[in-house]
Short mmCIF file of C-alpha atoms and ligand atoms in Angstrom, two decimals:
data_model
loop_
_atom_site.label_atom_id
_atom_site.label_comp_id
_atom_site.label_asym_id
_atom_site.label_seq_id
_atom_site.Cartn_x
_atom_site.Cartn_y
_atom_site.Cartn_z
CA UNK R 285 -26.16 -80.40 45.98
CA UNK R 286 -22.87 -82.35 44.81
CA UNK R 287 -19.94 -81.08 43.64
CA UNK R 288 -17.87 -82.49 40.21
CA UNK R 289 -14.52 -81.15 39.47
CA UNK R 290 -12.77 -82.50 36.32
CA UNK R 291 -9.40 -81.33 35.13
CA UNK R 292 -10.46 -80.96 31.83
CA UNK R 293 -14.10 -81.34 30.63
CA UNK R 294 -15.62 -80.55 26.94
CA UNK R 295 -18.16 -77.73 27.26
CA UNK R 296 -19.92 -75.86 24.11
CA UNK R 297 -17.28 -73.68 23.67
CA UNK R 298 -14.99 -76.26 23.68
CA UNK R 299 -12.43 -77.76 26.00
CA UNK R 300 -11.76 -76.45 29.40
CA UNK R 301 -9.59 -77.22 32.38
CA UNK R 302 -10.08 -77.33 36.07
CA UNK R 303 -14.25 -77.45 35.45
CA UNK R 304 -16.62 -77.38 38.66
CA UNK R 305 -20.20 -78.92 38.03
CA UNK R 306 -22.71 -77.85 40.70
CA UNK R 307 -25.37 -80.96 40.09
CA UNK R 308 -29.02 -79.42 41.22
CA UNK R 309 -32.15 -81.61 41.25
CA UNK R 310 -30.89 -83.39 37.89
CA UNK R 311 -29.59 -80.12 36.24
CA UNK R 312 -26.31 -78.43 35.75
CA UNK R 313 -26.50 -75.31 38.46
CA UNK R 314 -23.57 -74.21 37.84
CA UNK R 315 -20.80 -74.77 35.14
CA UNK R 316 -17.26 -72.95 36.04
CA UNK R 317 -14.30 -72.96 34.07
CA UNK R 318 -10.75 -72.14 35.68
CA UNK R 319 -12.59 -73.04 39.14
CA UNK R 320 -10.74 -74.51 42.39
CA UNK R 321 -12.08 -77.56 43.96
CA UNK R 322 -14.09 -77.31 46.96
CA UNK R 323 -14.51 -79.59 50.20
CA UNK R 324 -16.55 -82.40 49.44
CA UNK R 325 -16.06 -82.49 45.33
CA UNK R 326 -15.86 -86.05 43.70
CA UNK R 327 -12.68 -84.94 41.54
CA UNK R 328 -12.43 -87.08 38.19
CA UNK R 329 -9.87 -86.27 34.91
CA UNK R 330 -11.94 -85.94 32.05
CA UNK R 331 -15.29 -85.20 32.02
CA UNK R 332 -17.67 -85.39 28.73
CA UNK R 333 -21.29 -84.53 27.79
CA UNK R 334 -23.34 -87.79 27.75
CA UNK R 335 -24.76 -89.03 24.68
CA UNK R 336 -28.31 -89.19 23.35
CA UNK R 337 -29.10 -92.56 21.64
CA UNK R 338 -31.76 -91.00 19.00
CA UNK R 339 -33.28 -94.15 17.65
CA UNK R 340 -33.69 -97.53 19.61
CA UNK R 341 -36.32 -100.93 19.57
CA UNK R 342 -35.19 -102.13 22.81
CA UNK R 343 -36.68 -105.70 22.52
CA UNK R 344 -34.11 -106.27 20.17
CA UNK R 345 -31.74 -106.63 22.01
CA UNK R 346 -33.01 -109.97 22.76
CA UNK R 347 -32.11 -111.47 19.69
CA UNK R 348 -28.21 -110.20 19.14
CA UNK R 349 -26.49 -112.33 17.10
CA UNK R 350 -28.94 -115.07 16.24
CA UNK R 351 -29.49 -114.02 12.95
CA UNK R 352 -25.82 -114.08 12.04
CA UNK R 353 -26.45 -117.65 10.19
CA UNK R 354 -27.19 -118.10 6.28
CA UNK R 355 -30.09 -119.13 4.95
CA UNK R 356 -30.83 -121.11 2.13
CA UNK R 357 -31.93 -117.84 0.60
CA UNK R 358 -29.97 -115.30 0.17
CA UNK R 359 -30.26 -113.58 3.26
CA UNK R 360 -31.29 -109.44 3.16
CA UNK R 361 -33.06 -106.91 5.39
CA UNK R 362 -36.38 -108.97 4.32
CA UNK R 363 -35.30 -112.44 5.06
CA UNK R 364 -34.06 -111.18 8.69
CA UNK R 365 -36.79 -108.89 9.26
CA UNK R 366 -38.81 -112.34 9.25
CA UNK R 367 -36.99 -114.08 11.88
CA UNK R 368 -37.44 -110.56 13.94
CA UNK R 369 -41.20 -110.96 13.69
CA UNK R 370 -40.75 -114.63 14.60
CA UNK R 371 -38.70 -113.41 17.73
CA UNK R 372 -41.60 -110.73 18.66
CA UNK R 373 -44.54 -113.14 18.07
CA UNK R 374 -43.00 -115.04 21.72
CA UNK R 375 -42.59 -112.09 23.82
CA UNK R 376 -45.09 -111.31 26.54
CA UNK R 377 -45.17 -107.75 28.41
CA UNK R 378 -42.03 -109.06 31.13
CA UNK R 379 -39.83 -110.54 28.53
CA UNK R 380 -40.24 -107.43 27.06
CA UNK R 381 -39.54 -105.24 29.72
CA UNK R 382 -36.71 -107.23 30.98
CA UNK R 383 -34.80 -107.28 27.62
CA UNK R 384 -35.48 -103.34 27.68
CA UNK R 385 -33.77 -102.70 31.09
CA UNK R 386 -30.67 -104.47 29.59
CA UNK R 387 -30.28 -102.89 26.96
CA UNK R 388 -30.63 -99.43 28.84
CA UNK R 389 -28.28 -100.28 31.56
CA UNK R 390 -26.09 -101.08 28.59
CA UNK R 391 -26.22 -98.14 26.71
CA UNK R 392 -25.41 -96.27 29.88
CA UNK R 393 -22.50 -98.33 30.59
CA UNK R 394 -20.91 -96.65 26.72
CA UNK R 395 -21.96 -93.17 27.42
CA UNK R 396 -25.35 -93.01 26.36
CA UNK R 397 -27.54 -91.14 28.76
CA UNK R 398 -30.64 -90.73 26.73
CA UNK R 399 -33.00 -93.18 24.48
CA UNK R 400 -35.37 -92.56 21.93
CA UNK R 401 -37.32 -95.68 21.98
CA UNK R 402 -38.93 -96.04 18.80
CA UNK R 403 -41.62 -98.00 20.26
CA UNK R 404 -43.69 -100.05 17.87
CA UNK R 405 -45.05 -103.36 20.17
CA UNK R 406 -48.76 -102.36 21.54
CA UNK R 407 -50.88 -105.41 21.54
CA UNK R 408 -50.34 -109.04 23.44
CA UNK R 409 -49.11 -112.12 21.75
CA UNK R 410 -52.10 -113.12 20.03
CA UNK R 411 -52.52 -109.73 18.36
CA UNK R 412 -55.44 -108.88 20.23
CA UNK R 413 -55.09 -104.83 22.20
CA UNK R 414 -54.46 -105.11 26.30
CA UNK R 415 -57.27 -103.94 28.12
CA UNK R 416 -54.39 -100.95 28.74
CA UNK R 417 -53.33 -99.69 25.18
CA UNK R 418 -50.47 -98.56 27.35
CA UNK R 419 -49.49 -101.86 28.89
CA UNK R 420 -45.97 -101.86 26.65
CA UNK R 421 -45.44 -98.29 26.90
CA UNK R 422 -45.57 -98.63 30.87
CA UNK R 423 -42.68 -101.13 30.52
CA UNK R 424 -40.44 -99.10 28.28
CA UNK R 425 -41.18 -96.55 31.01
CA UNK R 426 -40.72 -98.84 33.91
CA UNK R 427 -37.34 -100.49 32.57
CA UNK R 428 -36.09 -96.80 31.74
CA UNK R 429 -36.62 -96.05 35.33
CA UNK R 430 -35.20 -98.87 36.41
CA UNK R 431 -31.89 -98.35 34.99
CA UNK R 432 -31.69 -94.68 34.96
CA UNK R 433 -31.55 -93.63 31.41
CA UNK R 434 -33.56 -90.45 30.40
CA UNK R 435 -36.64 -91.28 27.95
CA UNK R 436 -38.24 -89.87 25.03
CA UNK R 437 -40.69 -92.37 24.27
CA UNK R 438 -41.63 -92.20 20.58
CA UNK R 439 -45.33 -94.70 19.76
CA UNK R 440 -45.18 -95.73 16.66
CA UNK R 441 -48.09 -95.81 14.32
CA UNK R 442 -48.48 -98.82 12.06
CA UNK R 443 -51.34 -99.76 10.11
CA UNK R 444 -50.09 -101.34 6.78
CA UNK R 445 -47.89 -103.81 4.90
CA UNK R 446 -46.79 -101.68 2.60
CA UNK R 447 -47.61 -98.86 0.48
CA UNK R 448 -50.59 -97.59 -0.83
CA UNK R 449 -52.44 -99.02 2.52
CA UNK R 450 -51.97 -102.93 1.81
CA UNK R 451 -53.58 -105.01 4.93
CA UNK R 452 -50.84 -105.63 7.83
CA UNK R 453 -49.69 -109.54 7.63
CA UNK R 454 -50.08 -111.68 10.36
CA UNK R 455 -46.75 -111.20 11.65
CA UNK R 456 -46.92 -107.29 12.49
CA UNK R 457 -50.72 -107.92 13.93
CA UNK R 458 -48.94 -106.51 17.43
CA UNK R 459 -48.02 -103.51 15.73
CA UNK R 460 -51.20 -102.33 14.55
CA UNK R 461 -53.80 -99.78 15.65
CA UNK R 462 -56.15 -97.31 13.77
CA UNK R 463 -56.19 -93.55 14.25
CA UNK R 464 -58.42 -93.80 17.27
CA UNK R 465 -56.10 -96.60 18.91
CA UNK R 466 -53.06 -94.39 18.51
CA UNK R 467 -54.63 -91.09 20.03
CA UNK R 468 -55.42 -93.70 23.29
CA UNK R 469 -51.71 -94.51 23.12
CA UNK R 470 -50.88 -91.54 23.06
CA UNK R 471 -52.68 -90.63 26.33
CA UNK R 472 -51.54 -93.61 27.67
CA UNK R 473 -48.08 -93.14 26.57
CA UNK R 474 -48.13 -89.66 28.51
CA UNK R 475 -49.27 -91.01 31.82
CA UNK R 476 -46.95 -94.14 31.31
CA UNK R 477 -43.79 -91.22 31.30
CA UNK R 478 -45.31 -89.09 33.72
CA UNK R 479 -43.32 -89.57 37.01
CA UNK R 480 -40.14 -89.07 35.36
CA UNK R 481 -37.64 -86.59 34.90
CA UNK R 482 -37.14 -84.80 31.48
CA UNK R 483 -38.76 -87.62 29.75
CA UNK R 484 -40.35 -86.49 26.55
CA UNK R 485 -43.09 -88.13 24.23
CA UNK R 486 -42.72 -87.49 20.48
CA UNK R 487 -44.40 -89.84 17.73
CA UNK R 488 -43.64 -91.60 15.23
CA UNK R 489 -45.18 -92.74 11.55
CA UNK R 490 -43.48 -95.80 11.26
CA UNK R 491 -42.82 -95.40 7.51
CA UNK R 492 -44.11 -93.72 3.99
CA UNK R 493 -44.94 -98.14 3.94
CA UNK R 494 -46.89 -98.51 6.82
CA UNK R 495 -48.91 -95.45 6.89
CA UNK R 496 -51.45 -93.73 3.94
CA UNK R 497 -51.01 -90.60 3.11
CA UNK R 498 -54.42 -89.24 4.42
CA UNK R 499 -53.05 -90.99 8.29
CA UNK R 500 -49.99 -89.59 8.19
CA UNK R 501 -52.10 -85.83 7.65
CA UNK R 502 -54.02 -86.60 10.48
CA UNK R 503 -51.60 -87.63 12.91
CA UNK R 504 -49.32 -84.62 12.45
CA UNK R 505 -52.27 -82.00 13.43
CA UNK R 506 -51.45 -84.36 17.02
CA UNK R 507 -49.09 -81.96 18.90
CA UNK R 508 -47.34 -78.92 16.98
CA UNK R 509 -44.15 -79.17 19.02
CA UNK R 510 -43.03 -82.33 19.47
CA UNK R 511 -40.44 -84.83 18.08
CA UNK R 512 -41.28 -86.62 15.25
CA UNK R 513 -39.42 -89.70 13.68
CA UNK R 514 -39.66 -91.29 10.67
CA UNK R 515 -37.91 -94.59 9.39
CA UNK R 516 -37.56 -93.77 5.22
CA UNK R 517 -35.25 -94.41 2.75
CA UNK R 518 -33.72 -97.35 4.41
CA UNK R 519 -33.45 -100.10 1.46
CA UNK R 520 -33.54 -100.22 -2.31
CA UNK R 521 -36.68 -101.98 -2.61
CA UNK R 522 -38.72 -99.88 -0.71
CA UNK R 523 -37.24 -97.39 -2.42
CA UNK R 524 -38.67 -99.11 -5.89
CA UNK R 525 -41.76 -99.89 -4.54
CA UNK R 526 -42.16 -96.28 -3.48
CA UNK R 527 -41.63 -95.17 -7.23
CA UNK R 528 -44.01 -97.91 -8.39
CA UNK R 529 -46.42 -96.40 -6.11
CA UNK R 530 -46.54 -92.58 -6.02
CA UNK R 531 -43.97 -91.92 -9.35
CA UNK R 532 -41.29 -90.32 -6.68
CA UNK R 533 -38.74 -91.74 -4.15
CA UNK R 534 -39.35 -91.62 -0.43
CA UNK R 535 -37.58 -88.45 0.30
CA UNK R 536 -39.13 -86.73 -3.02
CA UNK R 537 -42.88 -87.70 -1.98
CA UNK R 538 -42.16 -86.46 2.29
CA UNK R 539 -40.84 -83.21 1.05
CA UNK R 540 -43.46 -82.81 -1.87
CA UNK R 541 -46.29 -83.41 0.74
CA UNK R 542 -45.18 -82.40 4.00
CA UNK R 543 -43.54 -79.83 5.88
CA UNK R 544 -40.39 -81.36 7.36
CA UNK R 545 -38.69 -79.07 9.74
CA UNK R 546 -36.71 -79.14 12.62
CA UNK R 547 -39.21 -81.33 14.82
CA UNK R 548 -38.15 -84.18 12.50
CA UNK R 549 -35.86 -86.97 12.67
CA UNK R 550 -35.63 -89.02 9.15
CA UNK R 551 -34.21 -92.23 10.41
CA UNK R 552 -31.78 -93.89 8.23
CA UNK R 553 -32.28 -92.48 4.49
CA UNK R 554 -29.89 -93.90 3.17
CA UNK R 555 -30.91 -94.15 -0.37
CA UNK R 556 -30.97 -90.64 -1.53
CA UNK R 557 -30.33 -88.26 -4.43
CA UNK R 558 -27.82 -85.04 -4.39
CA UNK R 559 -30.98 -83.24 -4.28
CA UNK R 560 -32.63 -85.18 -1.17
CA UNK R 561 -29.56 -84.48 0.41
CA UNK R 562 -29.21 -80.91 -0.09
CA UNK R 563 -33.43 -80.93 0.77
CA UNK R 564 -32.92 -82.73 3.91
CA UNK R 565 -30.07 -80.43 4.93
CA UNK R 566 -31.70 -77.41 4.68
CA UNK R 567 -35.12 -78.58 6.42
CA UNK R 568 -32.62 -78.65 9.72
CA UNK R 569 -34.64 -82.30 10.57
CA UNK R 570 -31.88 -84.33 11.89
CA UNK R 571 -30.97 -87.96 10.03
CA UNK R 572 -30.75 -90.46 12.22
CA UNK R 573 -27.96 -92.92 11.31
CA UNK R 574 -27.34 -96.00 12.62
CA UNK R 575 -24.43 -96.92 11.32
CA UNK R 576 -23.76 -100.50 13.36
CA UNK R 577 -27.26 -101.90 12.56
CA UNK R 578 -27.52 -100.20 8.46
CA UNK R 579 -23.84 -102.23 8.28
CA UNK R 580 -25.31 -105.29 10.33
CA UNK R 581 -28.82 -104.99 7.95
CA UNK R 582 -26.40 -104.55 4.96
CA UNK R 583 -28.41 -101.54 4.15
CA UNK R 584 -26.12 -99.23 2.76
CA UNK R 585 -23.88 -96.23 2.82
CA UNK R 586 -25.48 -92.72 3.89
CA UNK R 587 -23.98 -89.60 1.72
CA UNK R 588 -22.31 -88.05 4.77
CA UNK R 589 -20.15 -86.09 2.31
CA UNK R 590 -22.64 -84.68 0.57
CA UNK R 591 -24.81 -83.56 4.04
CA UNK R 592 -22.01 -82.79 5.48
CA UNK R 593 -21.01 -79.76 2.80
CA UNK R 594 -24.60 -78.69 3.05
CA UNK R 595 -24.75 -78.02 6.74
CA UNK R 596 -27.01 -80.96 7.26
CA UNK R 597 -27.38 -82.38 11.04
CA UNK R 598 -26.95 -85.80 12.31
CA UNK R 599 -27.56 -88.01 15.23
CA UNK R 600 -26.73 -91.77 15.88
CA UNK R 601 -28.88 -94.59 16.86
CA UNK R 602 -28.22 -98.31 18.07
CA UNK R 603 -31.77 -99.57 16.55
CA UNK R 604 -31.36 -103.38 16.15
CA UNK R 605 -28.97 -102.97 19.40
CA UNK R 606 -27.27 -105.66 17.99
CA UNK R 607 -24.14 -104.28 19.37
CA UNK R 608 -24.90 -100.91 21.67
CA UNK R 609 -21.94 -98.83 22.06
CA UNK R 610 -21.25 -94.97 21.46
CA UNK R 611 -17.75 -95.72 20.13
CA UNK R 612 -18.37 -98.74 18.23
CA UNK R 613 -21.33 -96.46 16.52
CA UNK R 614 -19.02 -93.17 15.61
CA UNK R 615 -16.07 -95.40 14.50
CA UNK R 616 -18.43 -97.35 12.10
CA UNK R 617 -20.00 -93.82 10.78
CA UNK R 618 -16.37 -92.99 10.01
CA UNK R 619 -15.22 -96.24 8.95
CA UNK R 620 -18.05 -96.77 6.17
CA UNK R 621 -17.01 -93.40 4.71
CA UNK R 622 -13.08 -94.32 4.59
CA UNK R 623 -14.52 -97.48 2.63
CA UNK R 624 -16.81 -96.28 0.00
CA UNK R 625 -14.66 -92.97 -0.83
CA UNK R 626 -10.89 -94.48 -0.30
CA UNK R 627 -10.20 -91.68 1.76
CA UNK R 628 -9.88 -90.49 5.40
CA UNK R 629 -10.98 -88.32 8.38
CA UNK R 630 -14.72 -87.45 6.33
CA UNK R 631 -16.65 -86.61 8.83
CA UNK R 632 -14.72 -83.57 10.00
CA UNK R 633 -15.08 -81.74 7.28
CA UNK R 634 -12.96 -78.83 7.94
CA UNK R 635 -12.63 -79.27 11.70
CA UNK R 636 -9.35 -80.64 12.92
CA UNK R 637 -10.34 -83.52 15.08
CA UNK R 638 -12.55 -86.44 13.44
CA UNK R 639 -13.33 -87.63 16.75
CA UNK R 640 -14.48 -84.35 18.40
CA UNK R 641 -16.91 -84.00 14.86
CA UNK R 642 -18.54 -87.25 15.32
CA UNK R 643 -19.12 -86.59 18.88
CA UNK R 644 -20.21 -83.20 19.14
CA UNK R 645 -22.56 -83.66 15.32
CA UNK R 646 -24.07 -86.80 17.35
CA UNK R 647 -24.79 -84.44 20.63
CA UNK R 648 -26.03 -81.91 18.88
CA UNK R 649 -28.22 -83.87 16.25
CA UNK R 650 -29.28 -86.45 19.28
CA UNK R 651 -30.22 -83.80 21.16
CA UNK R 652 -32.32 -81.79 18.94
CA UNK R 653 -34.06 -85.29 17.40
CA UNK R 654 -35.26 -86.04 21.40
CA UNK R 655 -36.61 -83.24 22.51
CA UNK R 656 -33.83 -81.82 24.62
CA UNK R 657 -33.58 -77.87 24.49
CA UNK R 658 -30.27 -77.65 26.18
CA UNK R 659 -27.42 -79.88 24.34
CA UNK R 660 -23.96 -80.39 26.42
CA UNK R 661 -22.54 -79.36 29.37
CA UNK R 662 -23.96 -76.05 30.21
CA UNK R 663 -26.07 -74.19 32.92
CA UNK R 664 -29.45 -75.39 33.10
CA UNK R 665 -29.24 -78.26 31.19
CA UNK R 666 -29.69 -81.94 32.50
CA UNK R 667 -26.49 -83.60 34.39
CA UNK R 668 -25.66 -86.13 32.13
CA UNK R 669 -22.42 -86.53 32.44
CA UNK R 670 -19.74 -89.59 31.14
CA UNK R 671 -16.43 -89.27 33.02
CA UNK R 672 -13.46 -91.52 31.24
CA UNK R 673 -10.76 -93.41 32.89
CA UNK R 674 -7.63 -91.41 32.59
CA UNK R 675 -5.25 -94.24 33.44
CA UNK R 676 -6.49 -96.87 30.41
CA UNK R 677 -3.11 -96.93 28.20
CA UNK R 678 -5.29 -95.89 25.36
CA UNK R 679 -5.30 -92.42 26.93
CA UNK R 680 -2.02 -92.06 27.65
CA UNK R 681 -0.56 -88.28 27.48
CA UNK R 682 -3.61 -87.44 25.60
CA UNK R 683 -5.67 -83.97 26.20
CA UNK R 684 -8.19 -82.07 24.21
CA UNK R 685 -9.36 -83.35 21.15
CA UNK R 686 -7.01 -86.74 21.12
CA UNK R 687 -9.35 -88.06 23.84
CA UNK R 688 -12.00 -88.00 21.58
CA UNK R 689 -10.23 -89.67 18.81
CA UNK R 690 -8.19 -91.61 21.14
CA UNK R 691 -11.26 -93.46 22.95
CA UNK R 692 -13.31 -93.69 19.57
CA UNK R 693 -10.57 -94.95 17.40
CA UNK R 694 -8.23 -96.81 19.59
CA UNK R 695 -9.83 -97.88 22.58
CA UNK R 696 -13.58 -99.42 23.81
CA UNK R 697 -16.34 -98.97 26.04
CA UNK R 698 -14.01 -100.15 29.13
CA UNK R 699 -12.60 -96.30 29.33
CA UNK R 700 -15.55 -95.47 30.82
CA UNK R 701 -15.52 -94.69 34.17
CA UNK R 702 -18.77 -93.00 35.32
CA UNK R 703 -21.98 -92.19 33.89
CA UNK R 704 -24.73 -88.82 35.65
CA UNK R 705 -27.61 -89.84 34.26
CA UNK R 706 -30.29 -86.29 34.93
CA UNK R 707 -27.23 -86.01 38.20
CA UNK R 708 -27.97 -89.55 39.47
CA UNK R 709 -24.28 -91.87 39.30
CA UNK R 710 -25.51 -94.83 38.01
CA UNK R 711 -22.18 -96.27 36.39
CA UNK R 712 -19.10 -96.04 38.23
CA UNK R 713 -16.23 -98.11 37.47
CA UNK R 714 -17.48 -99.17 34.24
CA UNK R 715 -20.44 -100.57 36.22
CA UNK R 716 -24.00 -99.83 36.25
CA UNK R 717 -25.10 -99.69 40.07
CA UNK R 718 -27.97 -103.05 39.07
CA UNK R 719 -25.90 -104.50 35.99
CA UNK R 720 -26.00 -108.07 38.45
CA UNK R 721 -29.61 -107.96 38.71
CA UNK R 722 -30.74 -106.62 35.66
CA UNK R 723 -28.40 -109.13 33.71
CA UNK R 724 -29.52 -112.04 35.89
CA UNK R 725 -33.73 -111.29 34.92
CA UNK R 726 -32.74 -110.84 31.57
CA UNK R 727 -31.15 -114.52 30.91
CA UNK R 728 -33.78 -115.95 32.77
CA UNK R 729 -36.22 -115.04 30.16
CA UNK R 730 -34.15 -115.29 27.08
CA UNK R 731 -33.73 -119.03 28.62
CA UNK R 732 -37.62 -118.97 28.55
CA UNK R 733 -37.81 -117.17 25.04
CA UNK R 734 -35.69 -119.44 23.14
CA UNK R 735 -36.69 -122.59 24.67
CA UNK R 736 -39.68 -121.83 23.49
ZN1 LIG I 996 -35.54 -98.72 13.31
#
């Protein structure tokens, strides 16, 4: 058993100093407040819960920042969805799985300790199924293990272009199965997590466009307990075609025809009503924003106001993973509020601290959205753990809540210093234990990719 002591460490009930962390097979055996060190303790400064990432396609990450150029179009969420399915159409089962171990070890390396991999890639190249429906599920698994990061794998089921169940197009032919299909991937989705550690499997209807009503009824009598995540809500137009097709908006036809409760995470909905909002709220499903990629996506602002009077919960997400970062996420969350409403610290609401409200709303909401029964630093639960770097100038004379606000608002990802993922160190210094190796795979088949 190791031994943490941190002078001052955010628990549930809130800040505490001189904490001792007992780490016990993964978990938290024993959380002390006002403790003394003991021989043999790794001592650090600050020590914080680490974050769950509630909403991620890993493979993404492969194509950061080349589709930053205009077209001769205007460009939207539709033009550079294209060039996404273009990007996916090239990459075989490694690619994949090398790209995915990057962007884990990355996300550890900003304080997320957790993924939920919204995992919607099943079938080869061509389109055509492996002879293992689990082939790409077994390398989300494999590049989760590789880098450490706790996993709640979430298969996706796709089966149509759009709503009203129009055929798939070519380009999301790799995405498809039938109701059969995804009960084998399901299967082979548990086996493919099986070996590790608090990893979770939840599912996932892609959309109210990619699945008919009579599916979606069919694959929620799959498992009474476990997460489920929805993308809905996300742009106008689907919004519009939603109307054209059922008379009500996303949010308004889910909540007419389905019982959305805590289990559920509604991933983006950014387009809603005052009444979706105060509907969502009091479901308790979590919304998962994420704020980087609906600003990258230019998708829109999410009524955080609005939620946010109504008790609502929320987690964050890096999705596109065009930029993956737990600060660069909560500042943005704040930041697009201070925008649209010309006003500042919104997210607290009437807590003090706007930093501590983002973070502990994200930990709570990413927690609940992934399966994880035990949120923070507290007996029992897993030992993820993020440890900052008390001597970056950004934290300078700062304690309590002005770390929080400090490192999310004035600093970066270089404060910190080292990441427990389920009590294994696998960042210290800023530096993920195979950040060499992983990096060096990963170029070597984006070389191959985009030469391509
Ligand atoms: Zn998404």
């Amino acid at each position: 058993m190791i031994g943490l002591f941190f002078e001052e460490a955010l628990l549930p009930q809130g800040w505490a100093r001189n904490v001792r962390m007992v780490l016990d097979q993964g978990r938290l055996g024993s959380v002390e407040a006002e403790a003394s060190t003991q021989s043999g303790d790794e001592r650090h400064r600050i020590g914080l819960p680490g974050l769950p990432n509630l909403h991620s396609h890993a493979f993404q990450r492969g194509m950061a920042g080349l589709t930053e150029i205009r077209g001769a179009t205007a460009d939207n969420f539709w033009t550079w969805r294209d060039l996404m399915y273009r990007f996916v159409g090239r990459m075989t089962a490694d690619d994949i799985e090398a790209v995915a171990a990057q962007a884990y070890v990355e996300m550890l390396e900003s304080g997320f300790t957790r993924v939920g991999e919204f995992h919607y890639i099943h079938h080869d190249v061509s389109g055509a199924a492996y002879s293992n429906i689990g082939e790409l599920a077994e390398r989300i698994a494999a590049s989760a293990q590789a880098s450490g990061i706790g996993l709640t794998l979430l298969p996706v089921f796709y089966a149509h272009a759009g709503f009203g169940g129009r055929a798939p197009d070519r380009g999301q032919q790799r995405f498809i199965n039938d109701i059969d299909g995804f009960l084998r991937l399901m299967d082979a989705s548990r086996r493919a997590v099986a070996g590790q550690q608090g990893a979770v499997v939840g599912f996932a209807p892609h959309s109210l466009r990619a699945v008919t009503p009579k599916e979606l009824n069919t694959i929620l009598q799959l498992d009474g307990d476990c997460p489920v995540h929805m993308h809905i809500a996300e742009q106008a137009k689907e919004v519009d075609e939603c109307v054209e097709w059922s008379g009500k908006r996303p949010l308004q036809w889910l909540f007419d025809h389905v019982a959305v409760d805590r289990r559920w995470c509604l991933v983006h909905a950014t387009h809603t009503t005052t009444d979706e909002i105060g509907h969502l709220a009091e479901s308790g499903a979590v919304v998962g924003l994420c704020p980087i990629t609906e600003a990258n996506l230019g998708d829109g602002t999410f009524n955080v106001m609005g939620f946010r009077d109504h008790g609502g919960t929320f987690g964050i997400g890096s999705d596109s993973n065009v930029l993956i970062g737990v600060t660069d996420e909560l500042r943005q969350l704040e930041y697009s509020q201070r925008l649209a409403h010309r006003a500042r610290n919104i997210v607290a609401g009437t807590t003090a601290s706007t930093g501590r409200a983002l973070f502990e709303g994200a930990l709570k909401g990413g927690s609940q959205a992934l399966g994880v029964a035990t949120a923070g630093l507290t007996e029992g639960g897993f030992a993820d753990i993020v440890s900052l770097d008390a001597g970056h100038v950004a934290l300078a004379g700062r304690s309590g809540d002005a770390i929080l606000d400090s490192w999310i608002f004035g600093a970066g990802r270089s404060v910190v210093d080292c990441v427990w993922a389920r009590g294994h160190k696998v960042v210290q210094g800023g530096r993920h234990h195979a950040r060499e190796t992983i990096a060096r795979w990963f170029r070597q088949k984006l070389q191959g990719l985009l030469a391509a």
